[in-house]
mmCIF file of C-alpha atoms in Angstrom:
data_model
loop_
_atom_site.group_PDB
_atom_site.id
_atom_site.type_symbol
_atom_site.label_atom_id
_atom_site.label_comp_id
_atom_site.label_asym_id
_atom_site.label_seq_id
_atom_site.Cartn_x
_atom_site.Cartn_y
_atom_site.Cartn_z
ATOM 1 C CA UNK A 1 -10.731 3.874 -39.222
ATOM 2 C CA UNK A 2 -9.656 0.657 -39.825
ATOM 3 C CA UNK A 3 -6.364 1.194 -37.851
ATOM 4 C CA UNK A 4 -8.184 2.016 -35.044
ATOM 5 C CA UNK A 5 -10.883 -0.575 -35.012
ATOM 6 C CA UNK A 6 -7.731 -3.121 -35.193
ATOM 7 C CA UNK A 7 -6.395 -1.098 -32.085
ATOM 8 C CA UNK A 8 -9.583 -1.750 -30.151
ATOM 9 C CA UNK A 9 -9.822 -4.869 -30.880
ATOM 10 C CA UNK A 10 -6.201 -5.416 -29.729
ATOM 11 C CA UNK A 11 -7.322 -4.257 -26.498
ATOM 12 C CA UNK A 12 -10.112 -6.082 -26.341
ATOM 13 C CA UNK A 13 -8.170 -9.284 -26.773
ATOM 14 C CA UNK A 14 -5.031 -8.506 -24.303
ATOM 15 C CA UNK A 15 -8.133 -7.658 -21.576
ATOM 16 C CA UNK A 16 -9.528 -11.419 -22.620
ATOM 17 C CA UNK A 17 -5.941 -12.850 -22.350
ATOM 18 C CA UNK A 18 -5.058 -11.308 -18.690
ATOM 19 C CA UNK A 19 -7.762 -13.485 -17.339
ATOM 20 C CA UNK A 20 -10.115 -10.826 -16.123
ATOM 21 C CA UNK A 21 -13.147 -11.514 -18.003
ATOM 22 C CA UNK A 22 -12.664 -15.335 -18.134
ATOM 23 C CA UNK A 23 -16.549 -17.278 -16.242
ATOM 24 C CA UNK A 24 -17.449 -20.096 -16.455
ATOM 25 C CA UNK A 25 -20.818 -21.610 -17.159
ATOM 26 C CA UNK A 26 -22.738 -23.911 -14.334
ATOM 27 C CA UNK A 27 -25.545 -26.038 -13.974
ATOM 28 C CA UNK A 28 -26.659 -26.967 -10.676
ATOM 29 C CA UNK A 29 -29.438 -29.862 -10.604
ATOM 30 C CA UNK A 30 -31.525 -30.804 -7.397
ATOM 31 C CA UNK A 31 -33.090 -33.510 -7.423
ATOM 32 C CA UNK A 32 -36.505 -33.668 -4.956
ATOM 33 C CA UNK A 33 -40.283 -33.763 -5.417
ATOM 34 C CA UNK A 34 -43.028 -33.037 -2.740
ATOM 35 C CA UNK A 35 -41.652 -29.204 -3.069
ATOM 36 C CA UNK A 36 -43.135 -26.070 -4.524
ATOM 37 C CA UNK A 37 -39.991 -23.807 -4.481
ATOM 38 C CA UNK A 38 -36.255 -24.870 -5.158
ATOM 39 C CA UNK A 39 -33.746 -21.941 -4.322
ATOM 40 C CA UNK A 40 -30.112 -21.757 -4.334
ATOM 41 C CA UNK A 41 -28.242 -19.667 -2.008
ATOM 42 C CA UNK A 42 -24.543 -19.228 -1.984
ATOM 43 C CA UNK A 43 -21.830 -16.985 -2.075
ATOM 44 C CA UNK A 44 -22.077 -16.064 -6.233
ATOM 45 C CA UNK A 45 -23.095 -12.459 -5.984
ATOM 46 C CA UNK A 46 -20.769 -9.395 -6.972
ATOM 47 C CA UNK A 47 -17.685 -8.910 -4.550
ATOM 48 C CA UNK A 48 -18.786 -13.236 -3.728
ATOM 49 C CA UNK A 49 -21.865 -11.463 -1.633
ATOM 50 C CA UNK A 50 -24.925 -13.984 -0.958
ATOM 51 C CA UNK A 51 -27.287 -14.461 -3.144
ATOM 52 C CA UNK A 52 -30.719 -16.426 -3.230
ATOM 53 C CA UNK A 53 -31.213 -18.058 -6.370
ATOM 54 C CA UNK A 54 -34.521 -19.543 -7.276
ATOM 55 C CA UNK A 55 -34.244 -23.028 -9.742
ATOM 56 C CA UNK A 56 -36.387 -22.939 -12.445
ATOM 57 C CA UNK A 57 -38.437 -27.229 -12.285
ATOM 58 C CA UNK A 58 -37.593 -28.961 -15.560
ATOM 59 C CA UNK A 59 -39.562 -32.051 -14.546
ATOM 60 C CA UNK A 60 -41.651 -32.896 -11.942
ATOM 61 C CA UNK A 61 -38.288 -33.906 -9.162
ATOM 62 C CA UNK A 62 -35.842 -31.382 -11.588
ATOM 63 C CA UNK A 63 -34.589 -28.653 -10.444
ATOM 64 C CA UNK A 64 -32.604 -26.655 -12.046
ATOM 65 C CA UNK A 65 -30.130 -23.232 -12.396
ATOM 66 C CA UNK A 66 -27.562 -22.255 -14.877
ATOM 67 C CA UNK A 67 -24.662 -19.699 -13.961
ATOM 68 C CA UNK A 68 -21.957 -17.916 -15.510
ATOM 69 C CA UNK A 69 -19.852 -17.652 -13.024
ATOM 70 C CA UNK A 70 -15.648 -16.671 -12.362
ATOM 71 C CA UNK A 71 -13.433 -19.703 -11.598
ATOM 72 C CA UNK A 72 -13.346 -19.822 -7.844
ATOM 73 C CA UNK A 73 -14.333 -22.263 -5.341
ATOM 74 C CA UNK A 74 -18.273 -21.522 -3.859
ATOM 75 C CA UNK A 75 -20.011 -22.347 -0.575
ATOM 76 C CA UNK A 76 -23.166 -23.286 -1.517
ATOM 77 C CA UNK A 77 -27.017 -24.763 -0.053
ATOM 78 C CA UNK A 78 -30.250 -25.451 -1.482
ATOM 79 C CA UNK A 79 -33.443 -23.928 0.602
ATOM 80 C CA UNK A 80 -36.550 -25.555 0.624
ATOM 81 C CA UNK A 81 -39.850 -23.775 0.569
ATOM 82 C CA UNK A 82 -38.035 -21.635 2.448
ATOM 83 C CA UNK A 83 -38.379 -23.718 5.337
ATOM 84 C CA UNK A 84 -35.539 -26.681 4.825
ATOM 85 C CA UNK A 85 -31.725 -26.884 3.984
ATOM 86 C CA UNK A 86 -30.137 -29.321 2.211
ATOM 87 C CA UNK A 87 -26.535 -29.622 0.644
ATOM 88 C CA UNK A 88 -25.892 -30.914 -2.140
ATOM 89 C CA UNK A 89 -26.191 -34.949 -2.217
ATOM 90 C CA UNK A 90 -23.444 -34.971 -4.574
ATOM 91 C CA UNK A 91 -20.600 -32.821 -3.785
ATOM 92 C CA UNK A 92 -18.324 -34.558 -0.842
ATOM 93 C CA UNK A 93 -16.535 -31.350 -0.430
ATOM 94 C CA UNK A 94 -17.989 -29.660 2.642
ATOM 95 C CA UNK A 95 -17.392 -26.248 3.866
ATOM 96 C CA UNK A 96 -17.868 -24.910 7.496
ATOM 97 C CA UNK A 97 -18.157 -21.139 6.512
ATOM 98 C CA UNK A 98 -20.729 -18.754 6.939
ATOM 99 C CA UNK A 99 -22.166 -17.340 3.630
ATOM 100 C CA UNK A 100 -23.144 -13.645 4.529
ATOM 101 C CA UNK A 101 -25.370 -14.047 7.603
ATOM 102 C CA UNK A 102 -25.820 -17.793 7.021
ATOM 103 C CA UNK A 103 -23.539 -19.946 9.061
ATOM 104 C CA UNK A 104 -23.124 -23.558 8.772
ATOM 105 C CA UNK A 105 -21.946 -26.872 6.659
ATOM 106 C CA UNK A 106 -22.041 -25.827 3.291
ATOM 107 C CA UNK A 107 -21.558 -27.799 0.008
ATOM 108 C CA UNK A 108 -18.790 -26.957 -2.271
ATOM 109 C CA UNK A 109 -18.558 -26.377 -5.814
ATOM 110 C CA UNK A 110 -15.075 -26.287 -7.363
ATOM 111 C CA UNK A 111 -14.901 -24.336 -10.941
ATOM 112 C CA UNK A 112 -11.341 -24.262 -12.639
ATOM 113 C CA UNK A 113 -10.029 -21.725 -15.288
ATOM 114 C CA UNK A 114 -9.695 -23.279 -19.058
ATOM 115 C CA UNK A 115 -6.270 -21.470 -18.987
ATOM 116 C CA UNK A 116 -3.334 -21.510 -17.387
ATOM 117 C CA UNK A 117 -2.867 -18.379 -16.124
ATOM 118 C CA UNK A 118 -6.439 -18.385 -14.455
ATOM 119 C CA UNK A 119 -4.775 -21.392 -12.628
ATOM 120 C CA UNK A 120 -1.845 -19.689 -10.974
ATOM 121 C CA UNK A 121 -4.220 -16.281 -10.594
ATOM 122 C CA UNK A 122 -6.932 -18.423 -8.629
ATOM 123 C CA UNK A 123 -3.784 -20.109 -6.829
ATOM 124 C CA UNK A 124 -2.836 -16.878 -5.744
ATOM 125 C CA UNK A 125 -6.154 -15.572 -4.082
ATOM 126 C CA UNK A 126 -6.460 -18.515 -2.251
ATOM 127 C CA UNK A 127 -2.787 -17.976 -1.137
ATOM 128 C CA UNK A 128 -3.672 -13.909 -0.481
ATOM 129 C CA UNK A 129 -6.764 -15.416 1.821
ATOM 130 C CA UNK A 130 -4.422 -18.413 3.608
ATOM 131 C CA UNK A 131 -6.451 -21.226 1.915
ATOM 132 C CA UNK A 132 -4.044 -23.627 1.353
ATOM 133 C CA UNK A 133 -5.530 -26.101 1.209
ATOM 134 C CA UNK A 134 -7.457 -24.971 -1.884
ATOM 135 C CA UNK A 135 -4.453 -23.466 -3.624
ATOM 136 C CA UNK A 136 -2.961 -26.912 -3.603
ATOM 137 C CA UNK A 137 -6.434 -28.326 -5.251
ATOM 138 C CA UNK A 138 -5.805 -25.562 -8.067
ATOM 139 C CA UNK A 139 -2.352 -26.669 -8.711
ATOM 140 C CA UNK A 140 -3.041 -31.072 -8.413
ATOM 141 C CA UNK A 141 -6.126 -29.946 -11.049
ATOM 142 C CA UNK A 142 -3.419 -27.677 -13.332
ATOM 143 C CA UNK A 143 -0.817 -30.323 -13.236
ATOM 144 C CA UNK A 144 -3.348 -32.339 -15.208
ATOM 145 C CA UNK A 145 -4.477 -30.237 -17.945
ATOM 146 C CA UNK A 146 -0.867 -28.425 -17.856
ATOM 147 C CA UNK A 147 1.813 -31.524 -17.134
ATOM 148 C CA UNK A 148 4.426 -29.418 -19.166
ATOM 149 C CA UNK A 149 4.448 -26.790 -17.214
ATOM 150 C CA UNK A 150 7.301 -26.615 -14.446
ATOM 151 C CA UNK A 151 5.940 -23.552 -12.234
ATOM 152 C CA UNK A 152 2.986 -25.424 -10.653
ATOM 153 C CA UNK A 153 5.152 -28.683 -9.213
ATOM 154 C CA UNK A 154 7.709 -25.493 -7.590
ATOM 155 C CA UNK A 155 5.012 -23.797 -6.649
ATOM 156 C CA UNK A 156 3.213 -26.954 -5.233
ATOM 157 C CA UNK A 157 6.952 -28.201 -3.533
ATOM 158 C CA UNK A 158 7.236 -24.313 -2.178
ATOM 159 C CA UNK A 159 3.679 -24.437 -0.683
ATOM 160 C CA UNK A 160 4.735 -27.902 0.892
ATOM 161 C CA UNK A 161 7.928 -27.171 2.277
ATOM 162 C CA UNK A 162 6.556 -23.753 3.955
ATOM 163 C CA UNK A 163 4.441 -26.579 6.180
ATOM 164 C CA UNK A 164 7.477 -28.905 6.736
ATOM 165 C CA UNK A 165 5.695 -31.479 4.557
ATOM 166 C CA UNK A 166 9.095 -32.569 2.550
ATOM 167 C CA UNK A 167 8.072 -35.430 1.650
ATOM 168 C CA UNK A 168 5.055 -34.240 -0.366
ATOM 169 C CA UNK A 169 7.115 -31.516 -1.429
ATOM 170 C CA UNK A 170 9.527 -34.222 -2.907
ATOM 171 C CA UNK A 171 7.079 -35.888 -4.495
ATOM 172 C CA UNK A 172 5.770 -32.361 -6.431
ATOM 173 C CA UNK A 173 9.355 -31.830 -7.644
ATOM 174 C CA UNK A 174 10.059 -35.752 -8.497
ATOM 175 C CA UNK A 175 6.385 -35.362 -10.519
ATOM 176 C CA UNK A 176 7.866 -32.258 -12.491
ATOM 177 C CA UNK A 177 10.982 -33.310 -12.885
ATOM 178 C CA UNK A 178 9.445 -36.917 -14.847
ATOM 179 C CA UNK A 179 7.835 -34.469 -17.037
ATOM 180 C CA UNK A 180 10.802 -31.804 -17.756
ATOM 181 C CA UNK A 181 13.759 -33.683 -16.987
ATOM 182 C CA UNK A 182 15.872 -30.956 -18.555
ATOM 183 C CA UNK A 183 14.354 -28.771 -15.506
ATOM 184 C CA UNK A 184 17.599 -27.964 -13.016
ATOM 185 C CA UNK A 185 15.933 -25.505 -10.697
ATOM 186 C CA UNK A 186 13.133 -28.811 -9.961
ATOM 187 C CA UNK A 187 16.338 -31.345 -9.645
ATOM 188 C CA UNK A 188 18.273 -28.719 -7.308
ATOM 189 C CA UNK A 189 14.927 -27.605 -5.039
ATOM 190 C CA UNK A 190 14.613 -31.690 -4.917
ATOM 191 C CA UNK A 191 18.253 -31.806 -3.530
ATOM 192 C CA UNK A 192 17.495 -29.370 -1.141
ATOM 193 C CA UNK A 193 14.500 -31.060 -0.660
ATOM 194 C CA UNK A 194 16.104 -34.191 0.277
ATOM 195 C CA UNK A 195 18.783 -32.451 2.639
ATOM 196 C CA UNK A 196 16.199 -31.040 4.731
ATOM 197 C CA UNK A 197 14.560 -34.477 4.936
ATOM 198 C CA UNK A 198 17.734 -35.993 5.957
ATOM 199 C CA UNK A 199 18.796 -33.155 8.663
ATOM 200 C CA UNK A 200 15.169 -33.938 9.904
ATOM 201 C CA UNK A 201 15.194 -37.608 10.173
ATOM 202 C CA UNK A 202 18.777 -38.782 10.560
ATOM 203 C CA UNK A 203 18.251 -41.534 7.470
ATOM 204 C CA UNK A 204 20.794 -41.975 5.102
ATOM 205 C CA UNK A 205 18.364 -42.813 2.385
ATOM 206 C CA UNK A 206 17.102 -38.949 2.084
ATOM 207 C CA UNK A 207 21.213 -38.373 1.373
ATOM 208 C CA UNK A 208 21.537 -40.933 -1.158
ATOM 209 C CA UNK A 209 18.412 -39.060 -2.499
ATOM 210 C CA UNK A 210 20.067 -35.797 -3.127
ATOM 211 C CA UNK A 211 23.286 -37.079 -3.907
ATOM 212 C CA UNK A 212 21.646 -38.643 -7.221
ATOM 213 C CA UNK A 213 20.899 -34.967 -7.497
ATOM 214 C CA UNK A 214 23.779 -33.235 -6.934
ATOM 215 C CA UNK A 215 25.425 -35.616 -8.745
ATOM 216 C CA UNK A 216 23.513 -34.444 -12.166
ATOM 217 C CA UNK A 217 23.898 -30.758 -11.140
ATOM 218 C CA UNK A 218 27.183 -31.039 -10.509
ATOM 219 C CA UNK A 219 27.804 -30.926 -14.027
ATOM 220 C CA UNK A 220 25.843 -27.789 -14.741
ATOM 221 C CA UNK A 221 28.202 -24.617 -14.123
ATOM 222 C CA UNK A 222 25.770 -23.120 -12.345
ATOM 223 C CA UNK A 223 25.080 -25.225 -9.338
ATOM 224 C CA UNK A 224 28.917 -26.357 -9.656
ATOM 225 C CA UNK A 225 30.326 -25.477 -6.738
ATOM 226 C CA UNK A 226 27.211 -26.184 -4.364
ATOM 227 C CA UNK A 227 27.110 -29.682 -5.944
ATOM 228 C CA UNK A 228 30.607 -29.772 -5.080
ATOM 229 C CA UNK A 229 30.061 -28.903 -1.053
ATOM 230 C CA UNK A 230 27.268 -30.973 -1.039
ATOM 231 C CA UNK A 231 28.607 -34.186 -2.367
ATOM 232 C CA UNK A 232 31.337 -34.100 0.535
ATOM 233 C CA UNK A 233 28.604 -33.952 3.269
ATOM 234 C CA UNK A 234 28.136 -36.719 5.746
#
């Protein structure tokens, strides 16, 4: 019985660590006097379906709701007296989207994970949906919380390179190297990125920057031959 209990406990831990169970407690506060009812309307429902949720009046002009939701970016607006729409005045991020049958401009609530695996999971979901901008925002936020994770900077750089934003990619790889100077995969990606910048612009400074990385990489057996070839190129 004791062994069975321990086994069940391990299964529960494994499920939590997989990121499937992570939820965040988020509060929304809206200040408005002279109204009888305020609702929040957004894609908070199961499978991101539309939800119309009543807010509680805590004070004369203060309306509040507390939600437990999975990490993600949520589009929402406030609905006053079932007549008037209002966006959240405290949120700058606006998405032109369709939530359920409602189409228009929505405020965006950015709900980030607490664990590293959650950031990567969320980033992959956004990429799968074709939302590269949101995937980049997730990775940038992840880099603030987990600066030692080289994978973050690699994924950022790869996304930028796909859109031929080589300058941004180089910045991402450089930031990663500053945090992880012994990560030669990052240096290799940075060197190749500078080579692409040199090829597309013809500016010698990019070749010079690439060569700095190749000289370091040349000392590593894995990159020796490739580095030697690039250092010979003019």
